[in-house]
Short mmCIF file of C-alpha atoms and ligand atoms in Angstrom, two decimals:
data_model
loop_
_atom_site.label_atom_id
_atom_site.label_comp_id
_atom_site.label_asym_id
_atom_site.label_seq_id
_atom_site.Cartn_x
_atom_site.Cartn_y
_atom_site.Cartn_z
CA UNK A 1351 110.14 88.57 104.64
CA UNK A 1352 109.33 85.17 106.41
CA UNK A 1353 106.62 83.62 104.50
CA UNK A 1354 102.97 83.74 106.62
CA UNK A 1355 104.27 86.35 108.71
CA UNK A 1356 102.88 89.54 108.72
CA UNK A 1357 105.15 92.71 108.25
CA UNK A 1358 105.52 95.29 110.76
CA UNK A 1359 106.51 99.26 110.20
CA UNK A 1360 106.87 101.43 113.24
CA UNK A 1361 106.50 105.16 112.80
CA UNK A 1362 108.54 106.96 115.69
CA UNK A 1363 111.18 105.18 117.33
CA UNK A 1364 110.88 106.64 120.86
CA UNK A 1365 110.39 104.65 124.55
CA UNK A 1366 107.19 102.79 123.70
CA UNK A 1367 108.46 102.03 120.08
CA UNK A 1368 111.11 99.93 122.17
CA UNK A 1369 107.78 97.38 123.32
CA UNK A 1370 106.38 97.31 119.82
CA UNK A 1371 109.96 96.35 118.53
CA UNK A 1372 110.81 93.60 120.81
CA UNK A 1373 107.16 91.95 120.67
CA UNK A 1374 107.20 92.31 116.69
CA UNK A 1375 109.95 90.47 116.72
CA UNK A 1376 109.75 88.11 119.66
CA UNK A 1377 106.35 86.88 117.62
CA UNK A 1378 105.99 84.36 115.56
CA UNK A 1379 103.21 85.96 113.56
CA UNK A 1380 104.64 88.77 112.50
CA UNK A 1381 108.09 90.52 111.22
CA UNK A 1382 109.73 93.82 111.72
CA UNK A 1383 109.91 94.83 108.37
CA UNK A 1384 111.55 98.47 108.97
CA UNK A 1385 110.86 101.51 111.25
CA UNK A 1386 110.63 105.61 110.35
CA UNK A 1387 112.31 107.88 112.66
CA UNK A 1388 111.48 112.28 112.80
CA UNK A 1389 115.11 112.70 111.35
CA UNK A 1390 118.04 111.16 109.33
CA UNK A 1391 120.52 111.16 112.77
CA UNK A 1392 117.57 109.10 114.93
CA UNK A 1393 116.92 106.90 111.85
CA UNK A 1394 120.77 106.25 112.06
CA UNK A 1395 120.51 105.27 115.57
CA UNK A 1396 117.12 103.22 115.18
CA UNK A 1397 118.28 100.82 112.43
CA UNK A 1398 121.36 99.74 114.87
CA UNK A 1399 119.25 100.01 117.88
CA UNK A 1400 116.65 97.46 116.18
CA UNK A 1401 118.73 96.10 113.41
CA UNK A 1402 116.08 96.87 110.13
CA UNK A 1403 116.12 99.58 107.91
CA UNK A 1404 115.43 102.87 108.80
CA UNK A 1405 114.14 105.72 106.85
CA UNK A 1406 112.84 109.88 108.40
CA UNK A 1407 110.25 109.85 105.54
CA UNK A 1408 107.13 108.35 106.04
CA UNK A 1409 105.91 108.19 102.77
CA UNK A 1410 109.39 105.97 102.28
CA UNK A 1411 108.29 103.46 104.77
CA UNK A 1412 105.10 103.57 103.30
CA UNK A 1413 105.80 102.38 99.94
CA UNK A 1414 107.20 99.13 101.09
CA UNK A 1415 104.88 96.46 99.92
CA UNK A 1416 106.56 93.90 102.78
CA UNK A 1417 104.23 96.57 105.33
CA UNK A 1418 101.24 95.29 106.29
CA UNK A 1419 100.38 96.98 109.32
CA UNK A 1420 101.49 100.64 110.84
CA UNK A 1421 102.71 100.77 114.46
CA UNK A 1422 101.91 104.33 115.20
CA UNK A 1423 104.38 105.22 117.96
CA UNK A 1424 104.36 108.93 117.66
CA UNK A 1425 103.53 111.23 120.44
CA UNK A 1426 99.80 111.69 121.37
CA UNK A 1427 98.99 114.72 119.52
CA UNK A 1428 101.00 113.44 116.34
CA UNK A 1429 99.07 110.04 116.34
CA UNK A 1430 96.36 111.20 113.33
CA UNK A 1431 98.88 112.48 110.24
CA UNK A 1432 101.27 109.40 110.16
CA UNK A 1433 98.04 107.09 110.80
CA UNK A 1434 96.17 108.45 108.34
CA UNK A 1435 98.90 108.21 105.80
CA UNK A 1436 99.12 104.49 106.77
CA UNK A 1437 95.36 104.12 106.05
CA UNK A 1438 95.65 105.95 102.74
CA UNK A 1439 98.35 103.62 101.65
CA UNK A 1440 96.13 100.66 102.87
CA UNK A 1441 97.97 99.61 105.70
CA UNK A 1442 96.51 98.72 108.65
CA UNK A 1443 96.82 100.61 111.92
CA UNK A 1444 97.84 99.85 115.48
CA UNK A 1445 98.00 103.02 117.34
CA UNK A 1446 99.37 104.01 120.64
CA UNK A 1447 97.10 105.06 123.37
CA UNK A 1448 95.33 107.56 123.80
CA UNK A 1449 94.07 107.39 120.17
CA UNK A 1450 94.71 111.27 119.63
CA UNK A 1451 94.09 114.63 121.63
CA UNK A 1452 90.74 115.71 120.30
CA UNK A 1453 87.73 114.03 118.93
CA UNK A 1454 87.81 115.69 115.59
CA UNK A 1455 91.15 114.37 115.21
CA UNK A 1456 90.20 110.80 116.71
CA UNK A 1457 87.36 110.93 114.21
CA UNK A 1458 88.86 111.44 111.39
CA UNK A 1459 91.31 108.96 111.36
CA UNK A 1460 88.66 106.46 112.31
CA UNK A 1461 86.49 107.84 109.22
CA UNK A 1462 89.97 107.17 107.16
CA UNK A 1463 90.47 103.73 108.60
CA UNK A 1464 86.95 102.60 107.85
CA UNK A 1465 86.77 104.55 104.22
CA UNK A 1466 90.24 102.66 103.34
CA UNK A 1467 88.88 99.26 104.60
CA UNK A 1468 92.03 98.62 107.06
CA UNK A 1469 91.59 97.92 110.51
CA UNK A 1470 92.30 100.22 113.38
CA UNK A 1471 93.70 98.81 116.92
CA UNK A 1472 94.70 100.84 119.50
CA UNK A 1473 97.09 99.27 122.57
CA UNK A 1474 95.33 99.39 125.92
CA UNK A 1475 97.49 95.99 126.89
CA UNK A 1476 95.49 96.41 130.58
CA UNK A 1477 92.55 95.10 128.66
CA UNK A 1478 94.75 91.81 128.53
CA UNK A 1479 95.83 91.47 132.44
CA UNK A 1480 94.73 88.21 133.52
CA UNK A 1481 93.22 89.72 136.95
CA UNK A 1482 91.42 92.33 134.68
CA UNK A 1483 89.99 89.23 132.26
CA UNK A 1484 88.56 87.72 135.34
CA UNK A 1485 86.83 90.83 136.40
CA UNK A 1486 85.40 91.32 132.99
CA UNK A 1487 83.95 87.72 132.91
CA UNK A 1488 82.73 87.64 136.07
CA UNK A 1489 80.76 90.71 135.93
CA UNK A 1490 79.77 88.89 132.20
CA UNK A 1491 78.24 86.09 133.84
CA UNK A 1492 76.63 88.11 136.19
CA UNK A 1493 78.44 87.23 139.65
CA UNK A 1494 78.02 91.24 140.64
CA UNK A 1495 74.43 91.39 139.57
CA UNK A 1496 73.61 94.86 138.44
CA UNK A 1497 76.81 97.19 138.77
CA UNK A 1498 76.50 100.28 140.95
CA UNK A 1499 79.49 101.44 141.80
CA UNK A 1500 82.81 101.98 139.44
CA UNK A 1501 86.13 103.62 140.69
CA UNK A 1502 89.52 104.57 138.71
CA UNK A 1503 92.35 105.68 140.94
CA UNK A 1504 95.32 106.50 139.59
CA UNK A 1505 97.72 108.06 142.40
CA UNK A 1506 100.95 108.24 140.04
CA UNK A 1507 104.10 110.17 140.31
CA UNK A 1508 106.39 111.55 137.86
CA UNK A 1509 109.37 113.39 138.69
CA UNK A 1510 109.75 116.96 137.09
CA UNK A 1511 112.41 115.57 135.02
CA UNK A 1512 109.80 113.14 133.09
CA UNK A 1513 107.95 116.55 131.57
CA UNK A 1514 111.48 118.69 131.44
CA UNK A 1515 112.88 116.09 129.22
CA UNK A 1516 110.32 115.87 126.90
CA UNK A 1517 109.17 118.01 124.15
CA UNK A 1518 105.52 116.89 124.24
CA UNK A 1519 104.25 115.29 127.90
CA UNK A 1520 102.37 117.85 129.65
CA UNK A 1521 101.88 120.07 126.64
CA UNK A 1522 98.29 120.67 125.61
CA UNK A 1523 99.30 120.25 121.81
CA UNK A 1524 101.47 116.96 122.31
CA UNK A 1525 99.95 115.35 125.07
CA UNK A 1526 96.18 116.73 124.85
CA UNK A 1527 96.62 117.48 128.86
CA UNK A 1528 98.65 115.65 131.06
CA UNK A 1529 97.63 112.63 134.04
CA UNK A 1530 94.47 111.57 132.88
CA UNK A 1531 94.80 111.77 129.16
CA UNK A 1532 98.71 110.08 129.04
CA UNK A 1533 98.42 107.92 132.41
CA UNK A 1534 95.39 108.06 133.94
CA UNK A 1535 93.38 106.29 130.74
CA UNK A 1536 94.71 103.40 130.99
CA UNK A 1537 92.41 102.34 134.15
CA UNK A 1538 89.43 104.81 132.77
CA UNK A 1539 89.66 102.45 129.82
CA UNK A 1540 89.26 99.56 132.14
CA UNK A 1541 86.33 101.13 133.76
CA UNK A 1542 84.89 102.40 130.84
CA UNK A 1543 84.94 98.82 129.56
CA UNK A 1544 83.80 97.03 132.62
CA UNK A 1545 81.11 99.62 133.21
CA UNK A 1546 79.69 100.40 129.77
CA UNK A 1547 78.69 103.91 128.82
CA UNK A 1548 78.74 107.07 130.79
CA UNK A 1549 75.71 109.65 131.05
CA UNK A 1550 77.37 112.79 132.87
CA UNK A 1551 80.57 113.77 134.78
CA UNK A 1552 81.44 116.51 136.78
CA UNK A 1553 85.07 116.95 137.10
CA UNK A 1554 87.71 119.05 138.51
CA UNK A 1555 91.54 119.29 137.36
CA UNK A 1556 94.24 121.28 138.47
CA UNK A 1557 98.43 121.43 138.05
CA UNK A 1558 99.51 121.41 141.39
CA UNK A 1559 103.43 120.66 141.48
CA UNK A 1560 104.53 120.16 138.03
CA UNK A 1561 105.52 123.01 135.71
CA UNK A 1562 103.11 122.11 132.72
CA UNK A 1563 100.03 122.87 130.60
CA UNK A 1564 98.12 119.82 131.65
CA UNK A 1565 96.75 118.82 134.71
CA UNK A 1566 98.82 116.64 137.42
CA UNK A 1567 95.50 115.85 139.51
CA UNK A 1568 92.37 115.53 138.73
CA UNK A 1569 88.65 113.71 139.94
CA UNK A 1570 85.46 112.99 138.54
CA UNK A 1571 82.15 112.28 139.62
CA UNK A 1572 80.61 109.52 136.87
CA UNK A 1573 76.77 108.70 136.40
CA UNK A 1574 76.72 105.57 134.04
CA UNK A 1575 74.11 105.45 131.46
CA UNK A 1576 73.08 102.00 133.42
CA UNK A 1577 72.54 103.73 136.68
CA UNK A 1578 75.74 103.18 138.74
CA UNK A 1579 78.04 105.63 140.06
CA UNK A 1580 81.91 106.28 139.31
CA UNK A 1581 84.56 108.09 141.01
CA UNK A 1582 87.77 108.62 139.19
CA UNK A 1583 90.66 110.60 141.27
CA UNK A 1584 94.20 110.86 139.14
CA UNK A 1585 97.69 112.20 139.27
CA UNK A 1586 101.09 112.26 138.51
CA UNK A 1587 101.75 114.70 142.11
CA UNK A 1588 101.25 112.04 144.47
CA UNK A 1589 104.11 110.89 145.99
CA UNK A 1590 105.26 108.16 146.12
CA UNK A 1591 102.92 106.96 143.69
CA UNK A 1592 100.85 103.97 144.25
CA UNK A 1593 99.29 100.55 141.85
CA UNK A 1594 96.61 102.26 140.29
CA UNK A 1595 93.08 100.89 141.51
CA UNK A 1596 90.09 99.61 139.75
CA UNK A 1597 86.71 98.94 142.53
CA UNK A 1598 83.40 97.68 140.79
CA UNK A 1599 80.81 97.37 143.04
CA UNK A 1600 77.19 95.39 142.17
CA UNK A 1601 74.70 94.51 144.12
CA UNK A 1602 76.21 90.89 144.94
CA UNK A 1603 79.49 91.55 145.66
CA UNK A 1604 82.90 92.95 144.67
CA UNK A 1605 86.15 92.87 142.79
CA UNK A 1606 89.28 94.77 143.23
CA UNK A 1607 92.32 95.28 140.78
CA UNK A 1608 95.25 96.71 142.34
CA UNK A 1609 98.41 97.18 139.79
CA UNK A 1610 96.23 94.24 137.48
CA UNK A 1611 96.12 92.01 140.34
CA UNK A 1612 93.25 91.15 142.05
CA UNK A 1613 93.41 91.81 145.66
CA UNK A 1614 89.85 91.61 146.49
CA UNK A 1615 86.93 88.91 144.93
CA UNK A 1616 84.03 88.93 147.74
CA UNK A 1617 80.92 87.82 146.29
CA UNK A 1618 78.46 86.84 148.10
CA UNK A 1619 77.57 82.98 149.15
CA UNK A 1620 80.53 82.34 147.12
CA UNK A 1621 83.20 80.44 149.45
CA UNK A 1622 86.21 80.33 148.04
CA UNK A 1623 86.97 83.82 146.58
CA UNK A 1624 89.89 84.81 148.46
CA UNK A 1625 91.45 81.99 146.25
CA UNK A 1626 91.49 84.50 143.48
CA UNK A 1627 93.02 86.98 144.98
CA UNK A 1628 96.58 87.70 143.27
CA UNK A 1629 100.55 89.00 143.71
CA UNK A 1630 102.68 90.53 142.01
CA UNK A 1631 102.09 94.01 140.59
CA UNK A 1632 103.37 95.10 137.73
CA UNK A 1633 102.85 99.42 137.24
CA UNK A 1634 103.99 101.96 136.05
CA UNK A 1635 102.86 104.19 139.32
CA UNK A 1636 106.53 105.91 139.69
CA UNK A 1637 108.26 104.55 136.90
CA UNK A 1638 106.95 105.08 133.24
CA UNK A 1639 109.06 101.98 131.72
CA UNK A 1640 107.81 99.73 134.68
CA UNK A 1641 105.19 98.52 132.06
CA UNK A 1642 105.84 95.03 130.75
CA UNK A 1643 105.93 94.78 126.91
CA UNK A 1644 104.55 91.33 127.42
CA UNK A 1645 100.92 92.46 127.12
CA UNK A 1646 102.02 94.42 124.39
CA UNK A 1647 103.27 91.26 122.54
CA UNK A 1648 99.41 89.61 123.37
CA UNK A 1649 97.77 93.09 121.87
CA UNK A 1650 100.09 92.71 118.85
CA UNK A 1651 99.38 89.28 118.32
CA UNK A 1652 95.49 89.71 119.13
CA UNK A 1653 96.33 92.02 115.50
CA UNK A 1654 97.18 89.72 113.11
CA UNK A 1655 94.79 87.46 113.93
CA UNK A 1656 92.20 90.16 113.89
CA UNK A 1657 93.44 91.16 110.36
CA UNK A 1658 93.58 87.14 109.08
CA UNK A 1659 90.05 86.41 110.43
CA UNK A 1660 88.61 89.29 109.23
CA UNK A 1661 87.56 90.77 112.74
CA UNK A 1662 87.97 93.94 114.97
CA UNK A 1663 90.55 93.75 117.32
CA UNK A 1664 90.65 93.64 120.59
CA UNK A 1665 90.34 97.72 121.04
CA UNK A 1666 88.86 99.26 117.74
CA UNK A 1667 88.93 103.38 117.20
CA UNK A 1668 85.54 103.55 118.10
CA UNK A 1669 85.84 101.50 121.81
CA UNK A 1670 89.25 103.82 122.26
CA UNK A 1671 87.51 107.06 121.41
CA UNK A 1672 85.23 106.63 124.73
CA UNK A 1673 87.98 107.17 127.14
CA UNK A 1674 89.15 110.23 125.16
CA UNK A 1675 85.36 111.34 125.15
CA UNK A 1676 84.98 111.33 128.73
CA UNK A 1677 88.44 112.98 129.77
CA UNK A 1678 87.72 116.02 127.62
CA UNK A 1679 84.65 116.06 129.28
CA UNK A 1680 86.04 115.96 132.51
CA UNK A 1681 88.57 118.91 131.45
CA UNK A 1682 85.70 120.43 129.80
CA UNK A 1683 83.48 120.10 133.38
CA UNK A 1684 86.46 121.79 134.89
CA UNK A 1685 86.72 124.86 132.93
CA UNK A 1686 83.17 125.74 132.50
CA UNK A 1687 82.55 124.30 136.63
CA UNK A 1688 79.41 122.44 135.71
CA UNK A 1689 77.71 119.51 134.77
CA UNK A 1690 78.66 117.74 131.34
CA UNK A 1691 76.06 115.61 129.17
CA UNK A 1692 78.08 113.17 127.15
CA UNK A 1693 76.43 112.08 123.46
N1 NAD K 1222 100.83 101.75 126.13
C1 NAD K 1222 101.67 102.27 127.02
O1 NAD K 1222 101.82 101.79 128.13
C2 NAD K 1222 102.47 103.49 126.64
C3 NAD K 1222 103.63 103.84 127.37
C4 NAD K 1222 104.35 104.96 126.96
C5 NAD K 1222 103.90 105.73 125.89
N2 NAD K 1222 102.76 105.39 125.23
C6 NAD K 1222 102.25 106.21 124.11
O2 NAD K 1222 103.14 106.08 123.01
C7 NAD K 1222 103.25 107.31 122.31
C8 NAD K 1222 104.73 107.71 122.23
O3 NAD K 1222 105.23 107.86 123.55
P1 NAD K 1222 106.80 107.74 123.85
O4 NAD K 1222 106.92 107.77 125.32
O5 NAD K 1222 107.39 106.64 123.07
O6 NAD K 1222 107.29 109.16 123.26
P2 NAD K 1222 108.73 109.54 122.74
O7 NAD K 1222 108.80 111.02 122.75
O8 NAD K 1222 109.77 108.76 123.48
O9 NAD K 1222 108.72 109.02 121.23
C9 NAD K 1222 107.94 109.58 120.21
C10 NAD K 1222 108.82 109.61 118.97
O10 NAD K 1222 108.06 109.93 117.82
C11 NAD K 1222 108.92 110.66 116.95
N3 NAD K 1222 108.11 111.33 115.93
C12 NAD K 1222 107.23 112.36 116.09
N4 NAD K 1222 106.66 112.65 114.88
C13 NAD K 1222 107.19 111.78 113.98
C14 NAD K 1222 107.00 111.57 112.58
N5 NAD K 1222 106.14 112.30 111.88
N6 NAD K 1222 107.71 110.59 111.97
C15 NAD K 1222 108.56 109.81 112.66
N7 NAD K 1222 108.79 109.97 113.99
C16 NAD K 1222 108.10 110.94 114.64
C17 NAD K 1222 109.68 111.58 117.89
O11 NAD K 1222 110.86 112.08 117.31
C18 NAD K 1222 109.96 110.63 119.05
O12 NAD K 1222 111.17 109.94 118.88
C19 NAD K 1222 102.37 108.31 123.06
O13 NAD K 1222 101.13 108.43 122.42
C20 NAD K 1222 102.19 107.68 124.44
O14 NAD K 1222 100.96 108.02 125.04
C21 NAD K 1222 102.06 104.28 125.58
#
């Protein structure tokens, strides 16, 4: 171990464990110490494919006193056991989105985290776009005035080959549902942090191509706790797929994120906005891998720091739990057709 570098474990050593590898050990604040595959063969594979030890026992990974924080790379519905495990051997945790399938598992491993003193991230690396950091300050200084309008749109596509090759995605177990929960939060999150808390929700969801347990399109109908309004429409049926969308509205003016660029700033008396306006997307609208681990690498970093000066990080259990809260809700709107009250 590199002295003044933190050590990294990764539990699961899937597609997304791939980003958490490669940032670990791009960094120079941290080390990939060794990773924990679900059996002996993909351990095998894992220590050539990132070059550290492997183990298939948690509890073996978890022993190593060169760990200091837990990578939870798991699928969805698998994120709690290995995390809590982590906790209880007082390591911190960086968990994948979304932070688990149900809020009584979410809530327990936060009550673990917190009980065992270690923090608890969780990777939304949208919160780190540049276009998306704008947004956020702007409406911070209060360019928009009082928000009254939020929209999330999320017209995805995944083949039927993404869901048939998978044991988990799309499976109510594994995956918790299917476009909103595993792609879809990503730009909820956004909203849900741009916008602040959210009142009620009607929603509607529906699987209406793919062969799975989740949904594959879904809307919502938001009233924030603040007043505005919120529209969220998601899918992974909608071909081709498109850059997912992020609209807030206030009364001054305002900003649009299209794939994390900006592509419209209009606030009034304000001359030069369309200077902001950006190019370049980067989504992961029709390809799931299309995601650059660079933001990854700045959630990752944003980590350590948070662990050396004693702060949260930049997503804490608690901040992730909201988009969780509100997609259940919106799956929970669609069952019983009718209004639902969040806490
Ligand atoms: N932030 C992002 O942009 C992003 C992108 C893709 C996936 N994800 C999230 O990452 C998580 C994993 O997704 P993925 O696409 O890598 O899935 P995956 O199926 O490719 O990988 C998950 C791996 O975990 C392993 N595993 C399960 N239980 C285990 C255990 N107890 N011990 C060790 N290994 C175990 C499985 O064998 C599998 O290899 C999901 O929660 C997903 O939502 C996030």
């Amino acid at each position: 171990m590199k002295k003044g570098k933190t050590g990294f474990g990764i539990i699961g050593t899937g597609a997304i464990a791939g980003h958490h590898a490669k940032s670990i050990q791009e960094s120079d604040s941290c080390q990939l110490v060794a990773v924990c595959s679900s059996s002996a063969s993909r351990a095998a594979e894992a220590e050539k494919k990132f070059n550290v030890p492997a183990c298939s026992d948690v509890a073996d990974l978890l022993a190593r006193e060169d760990i200091d924080v837990v990578s939870i790379c798991t699928h969805s519905g698998r994120h709690m056991e290995p995390a809590i495990a982590a906790a209880r051997a007082k390591k911190h945790v960086l968990i994948e989105k979304p932070i688990e399938v149900s809020l009584e598992r979410a809530d327990k491993l936060i009550s673990v985290c917190r009980e065992e003193g270690v923090k608890l991230g969780v990777i939304f690396q949208n919160r780190l776009q540049p276009g998306f950091l704008q947004l956020k300050e702007a409406v911070k200084e209060g360019l928009l005035g009082k928000l009254t309008l939020g929209n999330a749109y999320i017209k995805w596509l995944r083949e039927a080959q993404y869901y048939s090759s998978s044991e988990w995605k799309g499976t109510i177990e594994g995956d918790g549902g299917a476009a909103l929960i595993n792609q879809g939060i990503h730009t909820i999150d956004l909203l849900l942090d741009i916008m602040d808390d959210v009142k009620s929700v009607y929603g509607q969801v529906k699987t209406v191509v793919h062969d799975i347990e989740g949904e594959d399109l879904g809307v919502a109908l938001l009233n924030f706790k603040n007043g505005a309004l919120g529209t969220i429409e998601g899918g992974t049926s909608l071909y081709p797929g498109y850059p997912e969308r992020l609209e807030v509205f206030g009364e001054k003016g305002s900003i649009i994120l299209e794939g994390g660029q900006i592509i419209a700033w209009n606030i009034r008396g304000e001359k030069n906005g369309s200077n902001k306006v950006q190019s370049g997307k980067s989504s992961g609208s029709s390809d799931p891998m299309a995601v650059d681990y660079k933001l990854h690498k700045a959630q990752i970093e944003d980590m350590v720091k948070a662990i050396q000066e004693n702060r949260d990080p930049l997503v804490t259990g608690e901040a992730a739990r909201k988009s969780l809260e509100l997609i259940l809700a919106i799956y929970r709107s669609s069952r019983e057709n009718k209004l639902i009250e969040l806490a």
